[in-house]
Coordinates of C-alpha atoms in Angstrom, one line a residue:
Chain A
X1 CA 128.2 128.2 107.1
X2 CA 124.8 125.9 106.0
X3 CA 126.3 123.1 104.1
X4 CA 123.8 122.0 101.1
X5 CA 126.0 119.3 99.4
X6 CA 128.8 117.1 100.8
X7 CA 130.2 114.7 99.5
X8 CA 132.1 111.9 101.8
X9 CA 134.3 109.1 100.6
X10 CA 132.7 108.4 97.6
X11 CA 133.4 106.1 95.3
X12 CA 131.9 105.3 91.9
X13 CA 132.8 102.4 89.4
X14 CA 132.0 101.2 86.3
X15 CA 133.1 97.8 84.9
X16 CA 136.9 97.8 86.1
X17 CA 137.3 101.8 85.7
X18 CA 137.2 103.6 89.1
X19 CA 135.4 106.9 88.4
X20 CA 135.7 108.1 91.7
X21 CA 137.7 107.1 94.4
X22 CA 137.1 108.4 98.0
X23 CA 136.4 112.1 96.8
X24 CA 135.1 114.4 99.6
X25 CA 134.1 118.0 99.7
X26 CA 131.2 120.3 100.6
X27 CA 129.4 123.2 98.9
X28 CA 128.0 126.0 101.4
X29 CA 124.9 128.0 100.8
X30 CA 125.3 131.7 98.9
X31 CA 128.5 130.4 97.6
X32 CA 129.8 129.3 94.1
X33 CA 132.0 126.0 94.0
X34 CA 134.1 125.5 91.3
X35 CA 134.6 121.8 90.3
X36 CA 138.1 121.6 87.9
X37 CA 139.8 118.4 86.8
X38 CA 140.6 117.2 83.4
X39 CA 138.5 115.1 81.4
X40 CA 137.7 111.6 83.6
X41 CA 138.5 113.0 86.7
X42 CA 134.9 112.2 88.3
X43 CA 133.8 115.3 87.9
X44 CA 130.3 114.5 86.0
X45 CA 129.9 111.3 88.0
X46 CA 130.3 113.2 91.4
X47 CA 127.9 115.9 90.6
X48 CA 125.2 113.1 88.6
X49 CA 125.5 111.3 92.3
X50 CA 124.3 115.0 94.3
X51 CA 121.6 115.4 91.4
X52 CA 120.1 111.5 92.4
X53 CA 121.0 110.0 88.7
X54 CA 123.6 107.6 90.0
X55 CA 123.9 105.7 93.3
X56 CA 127.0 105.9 94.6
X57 CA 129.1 102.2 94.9
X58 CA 130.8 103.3 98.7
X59 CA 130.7 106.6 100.9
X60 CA 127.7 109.2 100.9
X61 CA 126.0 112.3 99.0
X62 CA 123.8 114.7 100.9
X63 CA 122.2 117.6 99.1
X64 CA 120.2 119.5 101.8
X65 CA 121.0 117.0 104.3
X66 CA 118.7 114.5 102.3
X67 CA 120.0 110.7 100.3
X68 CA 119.4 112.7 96.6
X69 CA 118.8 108.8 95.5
X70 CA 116.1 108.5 97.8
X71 CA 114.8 112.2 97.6
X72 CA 111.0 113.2 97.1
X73 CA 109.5 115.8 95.0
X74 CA 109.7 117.9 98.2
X75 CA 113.5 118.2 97.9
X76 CA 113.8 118.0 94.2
X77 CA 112.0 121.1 94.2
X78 CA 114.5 123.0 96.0
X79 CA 117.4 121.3 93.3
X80 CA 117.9 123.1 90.4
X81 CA 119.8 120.6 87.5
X82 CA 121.4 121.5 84.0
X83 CA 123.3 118.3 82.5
X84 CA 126.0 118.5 80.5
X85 CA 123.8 117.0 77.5
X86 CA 121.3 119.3 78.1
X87 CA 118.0 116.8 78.4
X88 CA 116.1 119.0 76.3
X89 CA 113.5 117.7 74.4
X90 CA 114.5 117.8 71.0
X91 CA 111.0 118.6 69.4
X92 CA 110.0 121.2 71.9
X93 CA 110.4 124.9 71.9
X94 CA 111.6 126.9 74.7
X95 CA 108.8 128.9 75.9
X96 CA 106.9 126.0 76.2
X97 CA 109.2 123.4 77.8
X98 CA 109.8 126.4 80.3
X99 CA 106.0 127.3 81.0
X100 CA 106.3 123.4 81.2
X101 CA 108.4 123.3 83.9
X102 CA 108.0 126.1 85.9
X103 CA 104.5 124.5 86.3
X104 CA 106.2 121.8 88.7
X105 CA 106.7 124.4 91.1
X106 CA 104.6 126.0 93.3
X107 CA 106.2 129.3 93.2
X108 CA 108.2 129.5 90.0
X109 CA 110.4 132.5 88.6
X110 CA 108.7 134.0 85.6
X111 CA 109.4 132.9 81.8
X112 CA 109.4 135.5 80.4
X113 CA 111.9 137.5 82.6
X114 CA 114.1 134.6 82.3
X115 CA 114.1 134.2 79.0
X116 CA 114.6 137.6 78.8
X117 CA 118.2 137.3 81.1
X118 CA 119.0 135.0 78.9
X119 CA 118.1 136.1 75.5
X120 CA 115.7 133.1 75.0
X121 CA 113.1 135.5 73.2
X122 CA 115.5 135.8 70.3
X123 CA 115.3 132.2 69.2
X124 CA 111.8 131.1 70.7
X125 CA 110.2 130.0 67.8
X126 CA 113.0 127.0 67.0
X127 CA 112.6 123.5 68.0
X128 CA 115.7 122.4 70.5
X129 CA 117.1 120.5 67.6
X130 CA 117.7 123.2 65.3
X131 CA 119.2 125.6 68.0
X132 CA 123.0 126.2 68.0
X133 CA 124.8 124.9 71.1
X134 CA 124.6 128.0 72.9
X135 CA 121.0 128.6 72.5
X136 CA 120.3 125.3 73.9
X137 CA 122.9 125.6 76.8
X138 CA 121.2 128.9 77.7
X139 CA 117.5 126.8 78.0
X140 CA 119.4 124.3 79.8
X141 CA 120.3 127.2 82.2
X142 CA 116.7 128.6 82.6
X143 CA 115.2 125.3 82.9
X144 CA 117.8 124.4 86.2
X145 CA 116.3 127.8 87.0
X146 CA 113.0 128.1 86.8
X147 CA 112.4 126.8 90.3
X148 CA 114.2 129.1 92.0
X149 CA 116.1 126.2 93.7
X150 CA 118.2 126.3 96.8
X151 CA 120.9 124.6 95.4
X152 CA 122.2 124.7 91.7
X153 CA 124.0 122.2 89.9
X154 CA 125.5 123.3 86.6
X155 CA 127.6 120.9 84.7
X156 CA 129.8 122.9 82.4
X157 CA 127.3 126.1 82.0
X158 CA 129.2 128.1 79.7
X159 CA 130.6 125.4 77.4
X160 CA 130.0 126.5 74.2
X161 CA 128.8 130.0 74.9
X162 CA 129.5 133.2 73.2
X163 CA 131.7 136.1 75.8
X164 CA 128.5 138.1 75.5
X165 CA 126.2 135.2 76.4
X166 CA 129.0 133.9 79.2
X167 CA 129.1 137.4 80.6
X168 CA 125.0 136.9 81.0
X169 CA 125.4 133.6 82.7
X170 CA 127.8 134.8 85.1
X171 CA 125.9 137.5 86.4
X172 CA 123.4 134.8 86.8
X173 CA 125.3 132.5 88.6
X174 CA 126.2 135.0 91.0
X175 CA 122.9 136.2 91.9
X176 CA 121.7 133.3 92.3
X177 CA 124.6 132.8 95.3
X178 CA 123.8 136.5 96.4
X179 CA 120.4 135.0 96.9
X180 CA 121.3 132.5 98.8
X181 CA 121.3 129.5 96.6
X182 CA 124.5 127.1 97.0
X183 CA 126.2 126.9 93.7
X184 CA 128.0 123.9 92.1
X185 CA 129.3 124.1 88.4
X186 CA 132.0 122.0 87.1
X187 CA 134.3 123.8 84.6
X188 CA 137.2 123.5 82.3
X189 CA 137.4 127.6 82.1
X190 CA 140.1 129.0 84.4
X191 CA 138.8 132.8 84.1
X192 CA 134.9 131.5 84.8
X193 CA 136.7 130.0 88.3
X194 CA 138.4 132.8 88.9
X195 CA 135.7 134.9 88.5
X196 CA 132.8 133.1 90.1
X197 CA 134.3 130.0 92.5
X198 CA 134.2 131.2 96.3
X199 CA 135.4 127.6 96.7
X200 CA 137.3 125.6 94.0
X201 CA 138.0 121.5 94.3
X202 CA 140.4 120.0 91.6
X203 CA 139.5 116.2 91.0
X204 CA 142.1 114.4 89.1
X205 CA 141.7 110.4 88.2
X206 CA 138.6 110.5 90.8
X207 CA 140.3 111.6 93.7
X208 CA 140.2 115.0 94.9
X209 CA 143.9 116.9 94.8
X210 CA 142.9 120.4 95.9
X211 CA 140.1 121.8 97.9
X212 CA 140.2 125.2 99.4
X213 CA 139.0 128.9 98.8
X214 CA 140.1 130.5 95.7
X215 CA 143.3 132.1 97.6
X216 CA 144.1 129.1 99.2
X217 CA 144.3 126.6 96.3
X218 CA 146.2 129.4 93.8
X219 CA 148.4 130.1 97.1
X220 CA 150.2 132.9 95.3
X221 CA 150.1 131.2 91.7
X222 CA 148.0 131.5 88.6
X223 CA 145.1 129.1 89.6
X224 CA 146.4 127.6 85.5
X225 CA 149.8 127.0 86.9
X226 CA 148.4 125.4 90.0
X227 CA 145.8 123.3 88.1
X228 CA 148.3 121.9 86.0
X229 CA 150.9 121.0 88.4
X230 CA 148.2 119.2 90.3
X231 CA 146.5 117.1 87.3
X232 CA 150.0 116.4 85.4
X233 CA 149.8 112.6 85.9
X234 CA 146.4 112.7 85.0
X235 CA 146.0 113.6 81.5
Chain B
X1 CA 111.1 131.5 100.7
X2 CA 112.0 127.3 100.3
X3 CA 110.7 126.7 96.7
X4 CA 108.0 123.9 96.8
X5 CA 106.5 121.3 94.6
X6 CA 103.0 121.5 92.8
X7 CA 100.3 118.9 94.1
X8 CA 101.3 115.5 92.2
X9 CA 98.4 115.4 89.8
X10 CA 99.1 118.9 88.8
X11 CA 102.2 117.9 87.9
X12 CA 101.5 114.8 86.2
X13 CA 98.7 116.3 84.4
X14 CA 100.9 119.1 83.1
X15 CA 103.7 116.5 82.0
X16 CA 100.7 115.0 80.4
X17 CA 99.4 118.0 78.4
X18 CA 103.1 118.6 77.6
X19 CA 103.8 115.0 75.8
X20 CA 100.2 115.3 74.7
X21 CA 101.0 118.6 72.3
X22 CA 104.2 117.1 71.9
X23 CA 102.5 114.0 70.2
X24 CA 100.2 115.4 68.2
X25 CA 102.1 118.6 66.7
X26 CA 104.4 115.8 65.5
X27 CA 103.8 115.0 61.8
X28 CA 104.5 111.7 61.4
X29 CA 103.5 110.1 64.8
X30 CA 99.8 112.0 63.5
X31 CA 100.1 109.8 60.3
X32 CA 101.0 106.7 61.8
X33 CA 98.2 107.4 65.1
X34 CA 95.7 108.5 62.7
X35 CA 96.0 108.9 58.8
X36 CA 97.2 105.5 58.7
X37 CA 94.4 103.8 60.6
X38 CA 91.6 106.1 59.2
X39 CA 92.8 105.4 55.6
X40 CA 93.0 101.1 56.5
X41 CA 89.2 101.8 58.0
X42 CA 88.4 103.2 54.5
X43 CA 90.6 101.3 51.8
X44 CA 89.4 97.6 54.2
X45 CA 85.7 98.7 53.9
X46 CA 85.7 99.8 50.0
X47 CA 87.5 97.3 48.9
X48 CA 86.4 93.3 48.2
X49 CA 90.1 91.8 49.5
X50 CA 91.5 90.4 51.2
X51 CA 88.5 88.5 53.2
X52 CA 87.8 89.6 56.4
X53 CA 84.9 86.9 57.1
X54 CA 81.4 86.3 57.5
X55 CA 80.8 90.0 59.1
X56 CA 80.1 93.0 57.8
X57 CA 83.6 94.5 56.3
X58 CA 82.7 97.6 57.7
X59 CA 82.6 96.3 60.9
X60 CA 85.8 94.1 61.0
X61 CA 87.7 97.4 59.3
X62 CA 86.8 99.3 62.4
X63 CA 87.2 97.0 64.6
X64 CA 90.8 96.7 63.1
X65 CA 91.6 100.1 63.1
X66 CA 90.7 100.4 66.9
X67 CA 93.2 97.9 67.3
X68 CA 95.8 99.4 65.2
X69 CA 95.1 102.9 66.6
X70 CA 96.3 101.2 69.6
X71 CA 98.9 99.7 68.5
X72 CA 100.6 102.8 66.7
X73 CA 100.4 105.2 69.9
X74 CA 101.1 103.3 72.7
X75 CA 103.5 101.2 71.1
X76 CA 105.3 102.2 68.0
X77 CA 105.0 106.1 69.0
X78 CA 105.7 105.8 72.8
X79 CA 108.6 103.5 71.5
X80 CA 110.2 105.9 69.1
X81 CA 109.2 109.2 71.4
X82 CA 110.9 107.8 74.6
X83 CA 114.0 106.1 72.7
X84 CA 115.1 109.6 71.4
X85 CA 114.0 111.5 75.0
X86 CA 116.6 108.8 76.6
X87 CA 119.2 109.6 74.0
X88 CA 118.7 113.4 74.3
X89 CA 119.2 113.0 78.3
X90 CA 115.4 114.3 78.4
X91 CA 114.4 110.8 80.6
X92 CA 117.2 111.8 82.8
X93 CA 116.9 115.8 83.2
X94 CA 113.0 115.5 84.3
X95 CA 113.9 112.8 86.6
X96 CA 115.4 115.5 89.0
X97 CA 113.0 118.1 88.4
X98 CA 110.1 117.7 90.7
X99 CA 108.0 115.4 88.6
X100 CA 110.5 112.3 89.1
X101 CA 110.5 109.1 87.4
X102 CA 107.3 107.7 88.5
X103 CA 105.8 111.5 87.6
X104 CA 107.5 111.0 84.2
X105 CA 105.8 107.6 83.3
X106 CA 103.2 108.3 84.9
X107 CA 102.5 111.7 82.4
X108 CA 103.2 109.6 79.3
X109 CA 100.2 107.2 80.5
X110 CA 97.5 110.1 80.3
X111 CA 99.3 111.3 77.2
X112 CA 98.4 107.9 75.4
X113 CA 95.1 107.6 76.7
X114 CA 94.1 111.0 75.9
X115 CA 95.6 110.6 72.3
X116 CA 93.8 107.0 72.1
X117 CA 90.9 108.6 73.3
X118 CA 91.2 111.0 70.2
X119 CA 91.5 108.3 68.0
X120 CA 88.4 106.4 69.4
X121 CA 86.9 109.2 68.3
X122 CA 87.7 110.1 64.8
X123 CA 88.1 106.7 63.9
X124 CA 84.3 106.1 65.6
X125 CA 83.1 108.8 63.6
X126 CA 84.1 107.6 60.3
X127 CA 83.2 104.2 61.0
X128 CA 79.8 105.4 61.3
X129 CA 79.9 107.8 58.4
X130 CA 80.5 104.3 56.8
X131 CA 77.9 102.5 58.2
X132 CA 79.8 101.2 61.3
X133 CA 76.9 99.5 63.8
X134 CA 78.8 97.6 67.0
X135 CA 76.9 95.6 69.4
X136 CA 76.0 97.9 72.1
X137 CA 76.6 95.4 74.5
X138 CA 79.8 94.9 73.4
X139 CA 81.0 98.7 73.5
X140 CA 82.8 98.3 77.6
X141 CA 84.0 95.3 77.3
X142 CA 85.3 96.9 73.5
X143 CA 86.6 99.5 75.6
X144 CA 88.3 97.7 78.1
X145 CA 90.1 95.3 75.5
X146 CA 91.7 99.0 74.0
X147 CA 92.6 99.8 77.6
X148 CA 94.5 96.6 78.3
X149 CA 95.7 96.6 75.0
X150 CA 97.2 99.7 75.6
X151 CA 98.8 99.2 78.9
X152 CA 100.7 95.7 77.3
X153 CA 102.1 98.1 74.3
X154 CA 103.0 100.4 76.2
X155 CA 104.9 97.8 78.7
X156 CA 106.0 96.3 75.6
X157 CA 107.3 99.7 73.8
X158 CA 109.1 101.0 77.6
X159 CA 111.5 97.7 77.1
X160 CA 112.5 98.4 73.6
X161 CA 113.1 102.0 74.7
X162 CA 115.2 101.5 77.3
X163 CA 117.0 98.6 76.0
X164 CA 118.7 99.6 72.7
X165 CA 119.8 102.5 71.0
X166 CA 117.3 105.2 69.8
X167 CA 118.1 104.7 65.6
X168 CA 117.4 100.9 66.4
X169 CA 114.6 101.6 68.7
X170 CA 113.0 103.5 65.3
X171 CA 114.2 101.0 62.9
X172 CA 112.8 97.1 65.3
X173 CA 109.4 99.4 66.3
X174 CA 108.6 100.7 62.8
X175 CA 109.3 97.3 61.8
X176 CA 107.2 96.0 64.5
X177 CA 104.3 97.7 63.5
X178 CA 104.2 96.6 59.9
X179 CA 104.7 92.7 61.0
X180 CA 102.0 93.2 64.0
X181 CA 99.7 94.9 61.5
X182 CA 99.5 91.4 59.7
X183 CA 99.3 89.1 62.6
X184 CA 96.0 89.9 63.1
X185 CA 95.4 93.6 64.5
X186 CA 93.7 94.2 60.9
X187 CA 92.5 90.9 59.7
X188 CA 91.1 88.6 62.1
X189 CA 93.2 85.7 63.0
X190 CA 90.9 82.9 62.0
X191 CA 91.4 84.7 58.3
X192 CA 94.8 83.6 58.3
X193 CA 96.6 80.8 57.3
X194 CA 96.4 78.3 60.3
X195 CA 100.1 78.0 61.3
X196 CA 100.4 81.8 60.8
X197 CA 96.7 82.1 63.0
X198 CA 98.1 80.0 65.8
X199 CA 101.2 82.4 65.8
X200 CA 99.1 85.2 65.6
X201 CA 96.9 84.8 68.3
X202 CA 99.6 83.8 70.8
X203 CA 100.8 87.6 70.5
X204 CA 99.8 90.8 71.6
X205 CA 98.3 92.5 68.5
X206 CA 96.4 89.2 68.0
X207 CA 95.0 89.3 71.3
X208 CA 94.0 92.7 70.8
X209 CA 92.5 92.4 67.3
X210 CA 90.5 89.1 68.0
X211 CA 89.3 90.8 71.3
X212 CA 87.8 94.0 69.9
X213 CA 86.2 92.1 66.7
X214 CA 85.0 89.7 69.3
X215 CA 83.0 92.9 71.6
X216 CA 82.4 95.0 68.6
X217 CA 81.3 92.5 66.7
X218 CA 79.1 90.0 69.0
X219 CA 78.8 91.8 72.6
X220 CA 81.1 89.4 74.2
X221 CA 83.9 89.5 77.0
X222 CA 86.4 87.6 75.7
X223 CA 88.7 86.2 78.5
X224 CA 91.5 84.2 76.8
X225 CA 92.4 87.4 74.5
X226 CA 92.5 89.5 77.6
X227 CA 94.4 87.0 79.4
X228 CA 97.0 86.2 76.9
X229 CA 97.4 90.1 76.4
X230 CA 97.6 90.6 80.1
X231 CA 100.6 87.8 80.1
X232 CA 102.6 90.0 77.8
X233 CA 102.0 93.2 79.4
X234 CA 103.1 91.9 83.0
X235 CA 106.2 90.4 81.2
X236 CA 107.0 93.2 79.6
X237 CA 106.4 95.4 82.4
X238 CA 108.4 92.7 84.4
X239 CA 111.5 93.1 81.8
X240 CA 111.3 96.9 81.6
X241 CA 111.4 97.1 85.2
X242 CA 114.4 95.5 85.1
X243 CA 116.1 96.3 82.0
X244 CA 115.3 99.7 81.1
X245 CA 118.1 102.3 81.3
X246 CA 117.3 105.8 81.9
X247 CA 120.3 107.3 80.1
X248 CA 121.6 106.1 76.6

């Protein structure tokens, strides 16, 4: 198994809130890792440490066995990103921000067969701030895409999708992992975890509560039944 | 196959062509970078008032609308642009991507220059269409005055970016640019009343003003404007540095 994020003993504060505190896990290559947790349970902040946009206070990230913080364009090349707020130009259209951006790589994946996966075409003529919040997760998508990156982090990819649209995504997402790429979404969808995670991790008030294959965190149960027993004190 | 970066300047100059488009197929940054200074050329060249000194008015106008060209692109548009790219999470996003932070700023550099470049341009041309004659000897140091000027607003429009919230970042530099305008980017300093002069010529868009009028106008290199506009740009730069926030 080639490990291409791990996360040791982190820990991550702000003010006097501990965002996360002494979470470890790993993600392995051609696998999807489902990140659960209620809302504050250092699930943003853990992934924004792998992606290099926050430093962590205590304990380590390596993505590709490299500091992400300290990273070069060499391995941010082989990272694929999609925030949670998206980070979308809000003027720009999506043909062009993705032309844009594929033109950072070397050896990008096409435009226009992306935007095609992902119904981009339909809507290509609006500006990012007059899209609905599906069209502009969707861009988000393709632009974490474009690279065809060895790692994927995907903060909440189907949030605000359509089934039709989250159907699309999924298939991404998974061949992307059939491709080799290591996959790492957070999610508050049971069903998406269920159907994609190889590997889920439930973070709860920023410690890490379970951490196991799919079969071995639901242990029998609904992977609902589990999450909830688990995060209880934490809402 | 490991996916692999484009060369650096291909990458910077496509962020620049990028913010480039960006700038210019945006309405009102084109009236503030160049209706706006083209119509002060004209209306400060027909007109008898106010006085712009023993010069030609032509002269002074274009001078003046060099200065202000300046000062709306590399300051009140980088200001504005970059404020609402750090609210969006735009600042953030292409951070990771393989242009990086330094790619990032670096990208919105060429952007202004290339823009500024445009407005040299127009703003030459109708200058000249209305008579416009510089001192040929003063057109590089002329040119190198814009350059400086536009590193210290730029400096200068980074730390209001990354300091405060976007709708403030729009409200303080549109507001900027109306008070600068006055303190002497259009009318030369000496034209104003002395306390406000003084005031004028210890900031930036004085600086700038007085030191194109002075190449434009007589051929000369004029140090202490340079210097006084490099002060604010290493301060601001100095203060961004340390001060800016890439998310918002």
């Amino acid at each position: 198994m080639t490990v291409v994020a791990a996360v040791r003993e982190l820990r991550r504060v702000f003010g006097g809130t501990v965002a996360v505190d002494g979470a470890g896990w790993s993600a392995a290559a051609g696998s999807v890792t489902a990140v659960l947790g209620p809302n504050g349970a250092g699930k943003t902040t853990t992934i924004e440490c792998l992606e290099g946009l926050q430093r962590p206070d205590a304990g380590s990230v390596r993505v590709l066995g490299a500091d992400p913080w300290r990273a070069p364009a060499e391995h941010r090349a082989r990272v694929g990103v999609m925030l949670q707020e998206g980070g979308l130009p809000t003027t720009a259209r999506p043909l062009p921000l993705l032309v844009h951006l594929a033109a950072l790589h070397n050896t990008p994946r096409s435009v226009d067969d992306l935007a095609a996966r992902l119904g981009i075409h339909e809507f290509a003529r609006t500006a990012v701030r007059r899209m609905s919040g599906g069209q502009r997760q969707r861009v988000a998508l393709a632009a974490a895409l474009v690279g065809t990156p060895d790692v994927l982090f995907l903060d909440e990819p189907t949030a605000g999708l359509d089934p039709h649209a989250r159907l699309d995504v999924w298939d991404l997402v998974r061949e992307e992992s059939r491709r080799g790429a290591g996959v790492v979404l957070t999610t508050h969808s049971f069903e998406e975890a269920e159907r994609l995670a190889d590997r889920v991790v439930v973070m709860a008030r920023g410690r890490v509560v379970a951490d196991g294959t799919l079969d071995e965190v639901r242990s029998g149960s609904r992977l609902e039944d589990v999450y909830f027993a688990l995060t209880r004190d934490a809402r | 196959m490991t996916a692999t970066p484009a060369p650096a300047r291909r990458r910077v100059l496509a962020q620049a062509r990028f913010e480039t488009r960006t700038l210019l197929a945006n309405g009102e940054q084109l009236l503030v970078s160049l209706v706006l200074p083209a119509l002060a050329l004209a209306g400060l060249t027909l007109a008898a008032v106010p006085d712009l000194g023993p010069s030609r008015r032509v002269d002074v106008a274009t001078a003046g609308a060099l200065a202000l060209a300046v000062l709306s692109t590399a300051f009140t548009g980088q200001a504005i642009a970059t404020g609402f790219d750090r609210r969006a999470g735009v600042l953030r996003l292409f951070g990771t991507t393989p242009l990086g932070r330094g790619g990032l700023l670096a990208g919105k550099a060429v952007a202004v220059l290339t823009v500024l470049a445009l407005q040299v341009l127009v703003i030459g041309a109708l200058g000249a269409a209305l008579g416009w004659r510089p001192d040929p000897g003063g057109l590089l140091p002329a040119l190198l005055g814009l350059l400086l000027g536009a590193g210290t607003f730029v400096a200068l429009a980074l730390l209001l970016a990354g300091t405060v919230r976007a709708e403030a970042v729009l409200a303080l530099a549109n507001l900027a640019w109306i008070l600068l305008l006055g303190l002497g980017v259009l009318l030369p300093t000496a034209e104003l009343p002395d306390a406000l002069g003084g005031v004028a010529r210890a900031l930036p868009s004085g600086a700038l003003g007085d030191a194109v009028r002075a190449s434009l106008l007589d051929g000369t290199w004029p140090w202490q404007q340079w210097l006084v506009l490099t002060a604010w740009g290493l301060a601001a730069a100095a203060a961004a540095g340390r001060w800016f926030r890439w998310s918002g």
